[in-house]
Tab-separated table of C-alpha atoms in Angstrom:
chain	number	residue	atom	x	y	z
A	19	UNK	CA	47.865	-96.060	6.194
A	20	UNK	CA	49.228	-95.029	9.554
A	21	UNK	CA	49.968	-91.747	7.783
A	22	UNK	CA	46.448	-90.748	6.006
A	23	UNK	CA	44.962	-91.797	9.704
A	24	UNK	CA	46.808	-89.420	11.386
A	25	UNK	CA	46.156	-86.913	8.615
A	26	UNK	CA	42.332	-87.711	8.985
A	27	UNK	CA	42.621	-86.870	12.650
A	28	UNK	CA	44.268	-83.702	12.775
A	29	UNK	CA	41.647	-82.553	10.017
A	30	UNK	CA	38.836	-83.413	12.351
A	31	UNK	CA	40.769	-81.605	15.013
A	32	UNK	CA	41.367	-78.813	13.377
A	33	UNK	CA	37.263	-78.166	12.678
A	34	UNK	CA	35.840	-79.091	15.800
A	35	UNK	CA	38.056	-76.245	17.271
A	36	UNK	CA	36.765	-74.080	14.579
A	37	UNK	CA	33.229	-74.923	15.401
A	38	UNK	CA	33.518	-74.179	19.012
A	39	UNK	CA	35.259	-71.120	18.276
A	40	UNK	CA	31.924	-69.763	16.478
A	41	UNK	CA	30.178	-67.396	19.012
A	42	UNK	CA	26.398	-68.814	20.000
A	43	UNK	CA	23.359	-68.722	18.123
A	44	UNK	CA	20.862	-66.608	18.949
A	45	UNK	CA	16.682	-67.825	19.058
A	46	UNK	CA	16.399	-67.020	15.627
A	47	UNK	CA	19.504	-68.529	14.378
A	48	UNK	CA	21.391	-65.666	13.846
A	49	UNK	CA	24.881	-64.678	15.033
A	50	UNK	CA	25.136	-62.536	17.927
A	51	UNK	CA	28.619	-60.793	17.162
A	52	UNK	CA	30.625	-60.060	13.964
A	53	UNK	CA	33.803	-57.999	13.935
A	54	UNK	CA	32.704	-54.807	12.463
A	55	UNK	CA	35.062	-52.715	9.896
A	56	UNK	CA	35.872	-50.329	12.926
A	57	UNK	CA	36.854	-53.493	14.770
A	58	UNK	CA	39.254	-54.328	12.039
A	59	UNK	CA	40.370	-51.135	11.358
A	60	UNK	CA	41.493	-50.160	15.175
A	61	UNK	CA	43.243	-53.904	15.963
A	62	UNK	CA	45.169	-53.245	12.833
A	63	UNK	CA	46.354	-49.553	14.157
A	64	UNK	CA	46.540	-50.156	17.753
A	65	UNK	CA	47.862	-53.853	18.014
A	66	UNK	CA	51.819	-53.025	17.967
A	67	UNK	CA	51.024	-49.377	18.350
A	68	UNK	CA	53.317	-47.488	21.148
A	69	UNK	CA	51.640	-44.454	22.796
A	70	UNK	CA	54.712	-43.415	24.616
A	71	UNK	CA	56.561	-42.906	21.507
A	72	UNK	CA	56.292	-40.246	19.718
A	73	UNK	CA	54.808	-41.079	16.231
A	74	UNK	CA	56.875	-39.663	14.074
A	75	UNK	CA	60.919	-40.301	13.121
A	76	UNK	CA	63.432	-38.892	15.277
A	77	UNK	CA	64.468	-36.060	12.677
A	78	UNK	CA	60.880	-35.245	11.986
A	79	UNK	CA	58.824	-32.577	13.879
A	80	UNK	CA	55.557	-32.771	15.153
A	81	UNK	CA	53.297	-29.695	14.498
A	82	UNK	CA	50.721	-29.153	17.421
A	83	UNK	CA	48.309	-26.884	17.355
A	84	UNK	CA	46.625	-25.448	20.501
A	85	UNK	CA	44.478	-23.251	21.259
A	86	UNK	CA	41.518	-22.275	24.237
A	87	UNK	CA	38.006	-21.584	24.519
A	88	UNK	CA	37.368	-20.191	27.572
A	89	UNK	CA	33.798	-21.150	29.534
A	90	UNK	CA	34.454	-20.227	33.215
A	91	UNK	CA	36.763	-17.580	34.670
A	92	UNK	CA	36.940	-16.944	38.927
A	93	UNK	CA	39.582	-15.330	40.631
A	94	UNK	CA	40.286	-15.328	44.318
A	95	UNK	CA	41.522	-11.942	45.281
A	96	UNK	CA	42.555	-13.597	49.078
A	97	UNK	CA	44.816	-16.690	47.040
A	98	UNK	CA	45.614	-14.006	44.216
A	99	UNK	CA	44.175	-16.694	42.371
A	100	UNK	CA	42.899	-17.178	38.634
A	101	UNK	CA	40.678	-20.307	38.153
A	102	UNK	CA	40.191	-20.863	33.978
A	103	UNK	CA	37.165	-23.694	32.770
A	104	UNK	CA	37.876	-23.724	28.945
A	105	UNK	CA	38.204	-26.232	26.386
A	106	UNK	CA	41.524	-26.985	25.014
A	107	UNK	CA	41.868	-28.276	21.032
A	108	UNK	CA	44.594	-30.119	20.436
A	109	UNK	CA	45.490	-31.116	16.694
A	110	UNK	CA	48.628	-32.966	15.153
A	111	UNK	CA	49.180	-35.514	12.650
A	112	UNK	CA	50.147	-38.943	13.908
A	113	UNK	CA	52.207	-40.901	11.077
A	114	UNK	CA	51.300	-44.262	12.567
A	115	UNK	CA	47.469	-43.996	12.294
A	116	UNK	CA	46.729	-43.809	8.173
A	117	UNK	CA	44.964	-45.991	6.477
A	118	UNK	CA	42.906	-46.354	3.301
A	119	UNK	CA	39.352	-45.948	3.734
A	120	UNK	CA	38.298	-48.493	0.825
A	121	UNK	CA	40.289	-51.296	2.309
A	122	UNK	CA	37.791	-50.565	5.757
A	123	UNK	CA	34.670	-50.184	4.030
A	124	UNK	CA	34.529	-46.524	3.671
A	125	UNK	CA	35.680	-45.266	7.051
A	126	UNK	CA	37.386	-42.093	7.274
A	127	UNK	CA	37.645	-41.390	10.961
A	128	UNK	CA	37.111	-43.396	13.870
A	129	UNK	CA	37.243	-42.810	18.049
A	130	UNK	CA	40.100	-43.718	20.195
A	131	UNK	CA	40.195	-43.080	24.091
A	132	UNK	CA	42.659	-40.667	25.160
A	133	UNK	CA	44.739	-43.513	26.544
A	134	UNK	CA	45.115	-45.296	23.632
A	135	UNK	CA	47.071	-43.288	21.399
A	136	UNK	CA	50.130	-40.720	22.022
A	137	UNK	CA	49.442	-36.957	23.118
A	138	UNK	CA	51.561	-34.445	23.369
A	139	UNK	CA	52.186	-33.769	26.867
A	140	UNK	CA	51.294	-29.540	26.757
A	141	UNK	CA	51.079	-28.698	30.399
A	142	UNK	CA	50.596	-24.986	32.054
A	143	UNK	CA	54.073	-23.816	32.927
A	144	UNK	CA	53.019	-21.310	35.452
A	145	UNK	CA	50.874	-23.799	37.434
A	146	UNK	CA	49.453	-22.754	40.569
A	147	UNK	CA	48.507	-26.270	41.449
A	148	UNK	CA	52.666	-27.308	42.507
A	149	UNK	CA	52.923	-31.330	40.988
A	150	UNK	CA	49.539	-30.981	39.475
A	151	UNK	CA	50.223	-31.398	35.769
A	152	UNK	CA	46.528	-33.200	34.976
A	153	UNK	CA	44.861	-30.286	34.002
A	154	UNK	CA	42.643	-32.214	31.204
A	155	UNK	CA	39.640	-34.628	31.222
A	156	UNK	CA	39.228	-37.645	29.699
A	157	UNK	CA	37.535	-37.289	26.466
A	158	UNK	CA	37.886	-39.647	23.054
A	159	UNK	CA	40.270	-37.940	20.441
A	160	UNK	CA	39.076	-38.341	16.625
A	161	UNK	CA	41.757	-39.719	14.098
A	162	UNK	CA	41.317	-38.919	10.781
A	163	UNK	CA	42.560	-41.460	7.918
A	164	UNK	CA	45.363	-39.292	6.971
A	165	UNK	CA	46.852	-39.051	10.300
A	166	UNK	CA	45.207	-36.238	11.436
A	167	UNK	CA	44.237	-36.359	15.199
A	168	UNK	CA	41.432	-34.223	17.040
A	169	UNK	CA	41.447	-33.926	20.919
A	170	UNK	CA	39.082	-31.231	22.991
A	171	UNK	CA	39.297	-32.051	26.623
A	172	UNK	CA	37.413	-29.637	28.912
A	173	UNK	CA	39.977	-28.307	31.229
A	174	UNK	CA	40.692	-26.296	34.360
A	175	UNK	CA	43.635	-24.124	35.150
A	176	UNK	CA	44.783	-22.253	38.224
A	177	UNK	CA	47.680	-19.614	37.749
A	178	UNK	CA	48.983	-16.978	40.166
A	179	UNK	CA	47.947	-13.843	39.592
A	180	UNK	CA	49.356	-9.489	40.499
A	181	UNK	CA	45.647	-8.800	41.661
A	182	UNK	CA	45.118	-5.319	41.713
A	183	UNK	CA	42.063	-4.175	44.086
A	184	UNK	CA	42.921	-0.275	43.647
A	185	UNK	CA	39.199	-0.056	41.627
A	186	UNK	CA	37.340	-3.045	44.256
A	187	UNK	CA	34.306	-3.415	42.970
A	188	UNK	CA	35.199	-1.902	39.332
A	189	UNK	CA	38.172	-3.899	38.655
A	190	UNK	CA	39.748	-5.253	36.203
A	191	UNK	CA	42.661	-8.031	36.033
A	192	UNK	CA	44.893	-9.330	33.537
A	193	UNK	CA	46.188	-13.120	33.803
A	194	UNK	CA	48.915	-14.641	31.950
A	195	UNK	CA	48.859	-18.829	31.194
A	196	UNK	CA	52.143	-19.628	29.769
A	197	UNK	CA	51.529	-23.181	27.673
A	198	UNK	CA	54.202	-25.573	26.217
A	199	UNK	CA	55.669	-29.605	26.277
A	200	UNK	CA	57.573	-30.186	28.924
A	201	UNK	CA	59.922	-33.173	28.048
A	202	UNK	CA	60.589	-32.123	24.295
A	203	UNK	CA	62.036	-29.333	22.433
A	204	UNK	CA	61.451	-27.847	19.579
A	205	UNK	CA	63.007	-29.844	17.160
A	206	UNK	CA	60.631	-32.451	18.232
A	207	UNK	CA	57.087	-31.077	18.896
A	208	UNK	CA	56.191	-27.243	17.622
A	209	UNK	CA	53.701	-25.985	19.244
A	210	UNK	CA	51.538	-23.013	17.708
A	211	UNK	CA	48.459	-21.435	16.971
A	212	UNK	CA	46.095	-22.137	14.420
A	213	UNK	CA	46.677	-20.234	11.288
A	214	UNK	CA	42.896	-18.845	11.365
A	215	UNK	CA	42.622	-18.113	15.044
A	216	UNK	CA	42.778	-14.175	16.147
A	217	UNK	CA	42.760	-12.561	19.443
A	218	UNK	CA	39.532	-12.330	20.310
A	219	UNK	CA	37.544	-10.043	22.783
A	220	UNK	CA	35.789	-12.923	25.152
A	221	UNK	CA	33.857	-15.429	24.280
A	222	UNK	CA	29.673	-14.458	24.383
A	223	UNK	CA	28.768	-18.047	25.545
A	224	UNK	CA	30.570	-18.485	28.788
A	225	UNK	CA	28.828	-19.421	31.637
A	226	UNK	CA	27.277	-17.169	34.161
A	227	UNK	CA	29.482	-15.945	36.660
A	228	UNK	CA	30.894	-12.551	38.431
A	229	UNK	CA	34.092	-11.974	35.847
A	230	UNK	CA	32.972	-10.904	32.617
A	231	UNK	CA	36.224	-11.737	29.645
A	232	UNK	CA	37.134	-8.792	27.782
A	233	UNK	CA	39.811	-10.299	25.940
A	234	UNK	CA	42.140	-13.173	25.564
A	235	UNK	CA	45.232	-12.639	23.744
A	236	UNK	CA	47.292	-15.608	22.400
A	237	UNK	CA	51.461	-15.349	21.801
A	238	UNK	CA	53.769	-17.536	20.625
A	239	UNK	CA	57.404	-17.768	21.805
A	240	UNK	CA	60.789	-19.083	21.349
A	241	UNK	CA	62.840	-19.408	24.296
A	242	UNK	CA	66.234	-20.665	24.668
A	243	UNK	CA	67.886	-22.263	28.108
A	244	UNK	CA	71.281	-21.898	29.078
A	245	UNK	CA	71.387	-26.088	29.184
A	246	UNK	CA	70.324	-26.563	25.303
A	247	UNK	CA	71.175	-25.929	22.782
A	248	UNK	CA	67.490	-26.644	21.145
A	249	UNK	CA	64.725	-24.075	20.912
A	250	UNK	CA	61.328	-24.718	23.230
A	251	UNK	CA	58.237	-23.178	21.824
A	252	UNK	CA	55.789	-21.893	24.457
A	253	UNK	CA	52.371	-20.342	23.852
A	254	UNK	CA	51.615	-17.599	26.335
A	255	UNK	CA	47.447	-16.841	26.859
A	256	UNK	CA	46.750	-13.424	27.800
A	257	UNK	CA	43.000	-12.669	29.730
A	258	UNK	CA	42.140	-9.727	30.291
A	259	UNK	CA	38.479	-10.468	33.111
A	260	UNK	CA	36.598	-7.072	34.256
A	261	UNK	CA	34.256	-8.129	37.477
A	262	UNK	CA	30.027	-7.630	37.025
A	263	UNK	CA	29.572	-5.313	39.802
A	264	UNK	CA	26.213	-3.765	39.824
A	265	UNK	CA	24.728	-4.975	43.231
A	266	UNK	CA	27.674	-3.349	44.955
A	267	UNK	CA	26.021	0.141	44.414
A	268	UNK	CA	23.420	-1.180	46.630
A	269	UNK	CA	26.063	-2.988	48.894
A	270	UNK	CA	28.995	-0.048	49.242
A	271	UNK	CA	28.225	2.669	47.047
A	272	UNK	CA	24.908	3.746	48.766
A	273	UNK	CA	25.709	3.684	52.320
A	274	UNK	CA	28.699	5.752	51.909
A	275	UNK	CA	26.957	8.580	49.907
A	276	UNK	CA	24.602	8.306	53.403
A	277	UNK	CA	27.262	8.590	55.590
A	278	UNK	CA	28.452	11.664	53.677
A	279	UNK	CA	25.137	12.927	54.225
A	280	UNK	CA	25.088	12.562	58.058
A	281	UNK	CA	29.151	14.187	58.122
A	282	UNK	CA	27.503	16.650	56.359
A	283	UNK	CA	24.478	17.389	58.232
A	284	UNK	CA	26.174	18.068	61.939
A	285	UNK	CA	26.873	21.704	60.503
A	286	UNK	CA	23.479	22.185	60.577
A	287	UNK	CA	22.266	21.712	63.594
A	288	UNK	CA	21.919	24.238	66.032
A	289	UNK	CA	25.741	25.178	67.686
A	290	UNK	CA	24.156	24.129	71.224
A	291	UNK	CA	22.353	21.030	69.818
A	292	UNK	CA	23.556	18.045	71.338
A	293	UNK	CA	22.391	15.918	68.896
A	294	UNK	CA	25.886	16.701	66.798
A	295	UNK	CA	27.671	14.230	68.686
A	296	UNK	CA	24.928	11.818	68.459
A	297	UNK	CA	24.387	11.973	64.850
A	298	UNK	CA	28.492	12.023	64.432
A	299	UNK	CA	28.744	8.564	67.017
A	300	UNK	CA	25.959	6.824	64.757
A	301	UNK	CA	28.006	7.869	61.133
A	302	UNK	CA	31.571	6.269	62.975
A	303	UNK	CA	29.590	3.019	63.947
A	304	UNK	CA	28.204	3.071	60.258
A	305	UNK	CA	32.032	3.708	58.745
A	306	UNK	CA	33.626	1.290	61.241
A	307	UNK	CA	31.036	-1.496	60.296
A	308	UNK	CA	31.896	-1.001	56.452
A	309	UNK	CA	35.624	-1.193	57.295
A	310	UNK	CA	34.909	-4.298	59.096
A	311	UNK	CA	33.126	-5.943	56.492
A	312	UNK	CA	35.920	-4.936	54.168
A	313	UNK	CA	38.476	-6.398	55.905
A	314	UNK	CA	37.016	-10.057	56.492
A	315	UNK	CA	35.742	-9.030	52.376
A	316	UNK	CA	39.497	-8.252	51.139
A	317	UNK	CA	43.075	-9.327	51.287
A	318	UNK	CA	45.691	-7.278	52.993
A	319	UNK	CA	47.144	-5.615	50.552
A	320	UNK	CA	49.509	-2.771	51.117
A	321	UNK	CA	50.592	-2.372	47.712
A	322	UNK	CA	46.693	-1.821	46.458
A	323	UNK	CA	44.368	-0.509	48.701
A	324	UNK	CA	40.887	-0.289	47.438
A	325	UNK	CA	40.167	3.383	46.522
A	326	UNK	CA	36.519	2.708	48.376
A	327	UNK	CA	38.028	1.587	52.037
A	328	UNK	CA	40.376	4.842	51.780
A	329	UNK	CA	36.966	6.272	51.228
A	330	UNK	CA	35.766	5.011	54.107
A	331	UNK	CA	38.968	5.686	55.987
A	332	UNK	CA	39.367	9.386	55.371
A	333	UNK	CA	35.504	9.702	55.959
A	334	UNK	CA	36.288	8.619	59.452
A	335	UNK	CA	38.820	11.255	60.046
A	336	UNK	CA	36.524	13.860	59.020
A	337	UNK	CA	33.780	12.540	61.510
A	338	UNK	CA	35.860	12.672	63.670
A	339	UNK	CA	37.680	16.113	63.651
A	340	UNK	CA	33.682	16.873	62.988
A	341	UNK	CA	33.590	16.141	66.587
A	342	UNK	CA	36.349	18.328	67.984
A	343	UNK	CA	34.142	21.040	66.031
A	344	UNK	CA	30.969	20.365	67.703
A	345	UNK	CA	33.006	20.791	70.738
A	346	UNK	CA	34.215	24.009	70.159
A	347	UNK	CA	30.751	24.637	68.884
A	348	UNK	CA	28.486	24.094	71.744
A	349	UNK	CA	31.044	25.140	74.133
A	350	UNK	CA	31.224	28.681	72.257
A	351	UNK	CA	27.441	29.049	71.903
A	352	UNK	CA	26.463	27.570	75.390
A	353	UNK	CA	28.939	29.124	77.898
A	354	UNK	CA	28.085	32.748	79.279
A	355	UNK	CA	30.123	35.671	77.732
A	356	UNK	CA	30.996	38.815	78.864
A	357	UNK	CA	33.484	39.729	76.547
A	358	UNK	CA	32.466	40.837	73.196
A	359	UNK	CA	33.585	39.267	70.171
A	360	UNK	CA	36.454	40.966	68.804
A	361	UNK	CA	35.580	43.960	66.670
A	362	UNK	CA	37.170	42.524	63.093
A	363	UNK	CA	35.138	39.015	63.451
A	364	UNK	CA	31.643	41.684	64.716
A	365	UNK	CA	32.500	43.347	61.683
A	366	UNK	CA	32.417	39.854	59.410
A	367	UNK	CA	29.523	38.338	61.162
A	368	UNK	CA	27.441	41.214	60.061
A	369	UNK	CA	28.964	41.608	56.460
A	370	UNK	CA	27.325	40.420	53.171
A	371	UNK	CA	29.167	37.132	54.428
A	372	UNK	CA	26.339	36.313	56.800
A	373	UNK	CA	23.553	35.495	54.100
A	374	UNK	CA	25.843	33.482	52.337
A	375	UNK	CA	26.546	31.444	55.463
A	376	UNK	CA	22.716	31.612	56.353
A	377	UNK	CA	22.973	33.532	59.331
A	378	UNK	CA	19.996	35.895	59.041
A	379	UNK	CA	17.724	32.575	60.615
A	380	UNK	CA	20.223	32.613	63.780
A	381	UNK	CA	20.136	36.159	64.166
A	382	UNK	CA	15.950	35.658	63.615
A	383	UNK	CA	15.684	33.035	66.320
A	384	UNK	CA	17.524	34.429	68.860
A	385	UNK	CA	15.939	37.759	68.618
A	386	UNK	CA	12.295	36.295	68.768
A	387	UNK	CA	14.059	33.993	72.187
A	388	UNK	CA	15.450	36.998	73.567
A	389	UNK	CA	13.418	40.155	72.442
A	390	UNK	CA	14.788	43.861	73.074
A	391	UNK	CA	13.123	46.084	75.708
A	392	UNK	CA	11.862	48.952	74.298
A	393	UNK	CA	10.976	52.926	75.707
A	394	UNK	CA	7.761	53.051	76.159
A	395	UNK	CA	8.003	49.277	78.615
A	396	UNK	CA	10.881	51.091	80.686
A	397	UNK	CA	8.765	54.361	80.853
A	398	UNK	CA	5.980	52.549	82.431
A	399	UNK	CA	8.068	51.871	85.462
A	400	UNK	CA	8.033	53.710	88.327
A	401	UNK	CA	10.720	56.783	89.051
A	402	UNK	CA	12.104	55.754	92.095
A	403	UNK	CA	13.279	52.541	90.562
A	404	UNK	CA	14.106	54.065	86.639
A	405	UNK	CA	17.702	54.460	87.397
A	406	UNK	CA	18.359	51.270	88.556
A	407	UNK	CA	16.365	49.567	85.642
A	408	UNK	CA	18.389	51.005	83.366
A	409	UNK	CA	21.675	50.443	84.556
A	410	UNK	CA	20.313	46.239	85.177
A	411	UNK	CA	18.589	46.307	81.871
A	412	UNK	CA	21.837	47.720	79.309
A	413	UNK	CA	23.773	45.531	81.161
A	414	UNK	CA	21.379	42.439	80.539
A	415	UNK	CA	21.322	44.189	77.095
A	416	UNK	CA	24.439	44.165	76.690
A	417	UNK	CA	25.158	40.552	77.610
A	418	UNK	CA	22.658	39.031	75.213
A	419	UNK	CA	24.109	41.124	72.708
A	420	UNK	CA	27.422	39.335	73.404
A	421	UNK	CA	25.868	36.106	73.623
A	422	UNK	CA	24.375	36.143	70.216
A	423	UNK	CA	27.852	37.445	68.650
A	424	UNK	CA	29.539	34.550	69.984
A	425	UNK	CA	26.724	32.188	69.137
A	426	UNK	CA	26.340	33.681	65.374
A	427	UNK	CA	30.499	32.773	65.446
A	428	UNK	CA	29.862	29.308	66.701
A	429	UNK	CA	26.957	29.182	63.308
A	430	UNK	CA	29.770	30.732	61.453
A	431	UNK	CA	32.354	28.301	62.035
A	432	UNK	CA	29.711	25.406	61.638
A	433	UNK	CA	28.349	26.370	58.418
A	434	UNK	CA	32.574	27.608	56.987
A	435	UNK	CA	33.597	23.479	57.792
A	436	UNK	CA	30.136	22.242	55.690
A	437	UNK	CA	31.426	24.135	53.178
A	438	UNK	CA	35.009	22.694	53.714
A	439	UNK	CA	33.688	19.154	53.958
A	440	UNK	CA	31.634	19.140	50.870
A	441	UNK	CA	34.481	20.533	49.111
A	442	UNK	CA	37.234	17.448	50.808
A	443	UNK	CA	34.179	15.462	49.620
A	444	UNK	CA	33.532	16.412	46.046
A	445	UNK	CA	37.698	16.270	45.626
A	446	UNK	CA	37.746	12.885	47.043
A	447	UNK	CA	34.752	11.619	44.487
A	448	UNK	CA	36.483	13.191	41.361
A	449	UNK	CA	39.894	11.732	41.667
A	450	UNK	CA	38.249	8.141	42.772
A	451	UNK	CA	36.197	8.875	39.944
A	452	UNK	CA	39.209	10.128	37.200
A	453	UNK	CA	41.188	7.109	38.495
């Protein structure tokens, strides 16, 4: 009797702890939780499961395919920097997460956080970052009932970069991302591309930005260290980024074709004019505010200077030794001569050469300043003072006459350097241009 009583006891026991384990009625009666089939399914694949382990047996190798789709490219020429935004697909199979769909009701994939399951730990070899190996967010992976596992973080990668500013603002850079495990080799994980993926030429839906992708080119590699004997696969991501430059022909591009303009325009001016070392003194303020700008704009780079600031450079020289010419210039046309011009450079001044350099207008000015004295005025004199007139007036001829030769040689030389300078010029453009 003592026996059945204790029996009766635990029995009673046993469903009043099964009663209170029931979860709480709702108002209408009904149960407010059930385990669902997904419930099921995941505490029967992630009870015992290890994510540190790699799910597969030790003489087994896990195929991982990888592969990018880039959204966001910026480089910083000052870091010689290349920031990547893309989204990386991971997919391997993971022998520890099958199951059959009828014994779950019909499920044939489910949702697992990223910390719940193993991942192969792919990180960016050539990390500009130092320690920094979290280079991907935290997004839910999809598992597939055959084993089959889906993971698309969004990402962000910086990598070191040989910028090249020769073409600044037309230039174009090439990054390399070099992508593989870093605790196991190749007889463990394999990592590769996708059979169906090709090189392609950019992606058309990235998001706005300067750097437009003209191609990214994916590699695979085997590499072997002098410490192993195993093989390490690595996957090496090629971009190829040109930058969107058309406001800089507002920016750069215009002010230097008017800063040609003004070099250009100091020939002609009159040889005497001051105004040539006014108009010069306002182009070197222009050219030294551009090479300012370009300096705070771009890194110090001896290796690649930017075709434009040589530009800007060499345009400086030539305003300048434009100066030394308006010297030589005004001092020639503005100083009292004398002495004739030498008989050779009389002789070329009033060749063909002269229209070509325009100096039929000099020649037109100065005669309508300074007109000749004819007969008939000096015969109107009187005849005590007629000799004496015309000794003073030849030799008041005789001295504008050498004034305008050395004045027509001070146009000369003025309009021979605009013709020098627009050739330097024209040079200059076509081999910025042809490189």
């Amino acid at each position: 009797m003592r026996w059945l009583g204790a029996q009766l006891m635990l029995t009673s026991l046993v469903a009043a702890d099964l009663l209170l384990s029931q979860p709480p009625p709702n108002a209408s009666g009904k149960v407010l939780w059930n385990a669902t089939w997904t419930d099921q399914l995941k505490h029967d694949l992630l009870m015992k499961y290890d994510k540190f382990a790699r799910p597969a047996e030790h003489s087994n190798v896990t195929e991982v395919k990888f592969q990018l789709v880039i959204k966001h490219v910026e480089v910083d020429e000052v870091r010689s920097l290349m920031v990547v935004n893309a989204w990386s697909s991971f997919s391997w199979i993971d022998e520890k997460l099958k199951w059959n769909d009828s014994d779950y009701g019909g499920i044939t994939k489910i949702y697992v956080g990223d910390h719940e399951i193993w991942q192969p730990d792919v990180v960016l070899y050539n990390s500009a970052l130092g320690n920094s190996v979290d280079h991907y967010g935290n997004t839910h992976c999809i598992v597939y009932m055959d084993g089959s596992v889906i993971w698309v973080p969004p990402s962000q990668f910086s990598v070191y970069c040989d910028i090249n500013l020769r073409k600044w603002p037309y230039d174009t850079h090439s990054c390399k991302l070099y992508f593989g495990s870093w605790v196991y080799d190749g007889e463990q994980i394999y990592l590769k591309r996708p059979e169906h993926k090709k090189n392609s030429d950019g992606d058309m839906e990235m998001d706005p930005c300067e750097w437009k992708v003209l191609s990214v080119e994916e590699f695979e590699h085997k590499k072997y260290y002098t410490c192993c004997s195993e093989p390490y696969y690595n996957i090496e991501v090629l971009i190829t980024v040109e930058r969107r430059s058309p406001a800089y022909i507002g920016v750069v591009f215009t002010p230097a074709f008017v800063c040609v303009v003004l070099t250009l325009l100091v020939f002609w001016l009159p040889p005497s004019a001051s105004e040539k070392f006014l108009l010069s003194g306002i182009t070197s303020v222009i050219i030294c505010m551009f090479l300012a700008y370009f300096s705070q704009r771009l890194p110090v780079m001896g290796a690649h200077t930017p075709l434009i600031v040589e530009f800007y450079a060499y345009n400086l020289v030539l305003v300048c030794l434009s100066v030394v010419v308006s010297v030589v210039s005004v001092s020639l046309s503005r100083r009292a001569r004398t002495r004739p011009v030498p008989w050779a450079i009389s002789r070329i001044l009033n060749s063909r050469l002269a229209f070509f350099l325009g100096l039929g207008d000099t020649k037109n000015t100065f005669v309508t300043m300074y007109p000749r004295q004819d007969g008939e005025e000096l015969h109107e004199r009187s005849l005590v003072d007629r000799g004496r007139t015309e000794s003073v007036d030849t030799t008041s001829q005789q001295s504008l006459n050498c004034s305008r030769d050395w004045i027509l040689l001070a146009t000369a030389m003025d309009r021979l350097i605009f013709f020098l300078y627009l050739a330097i010029f024209i040079f200059i453009a076509s081999v910025f241009y042809l490189s």
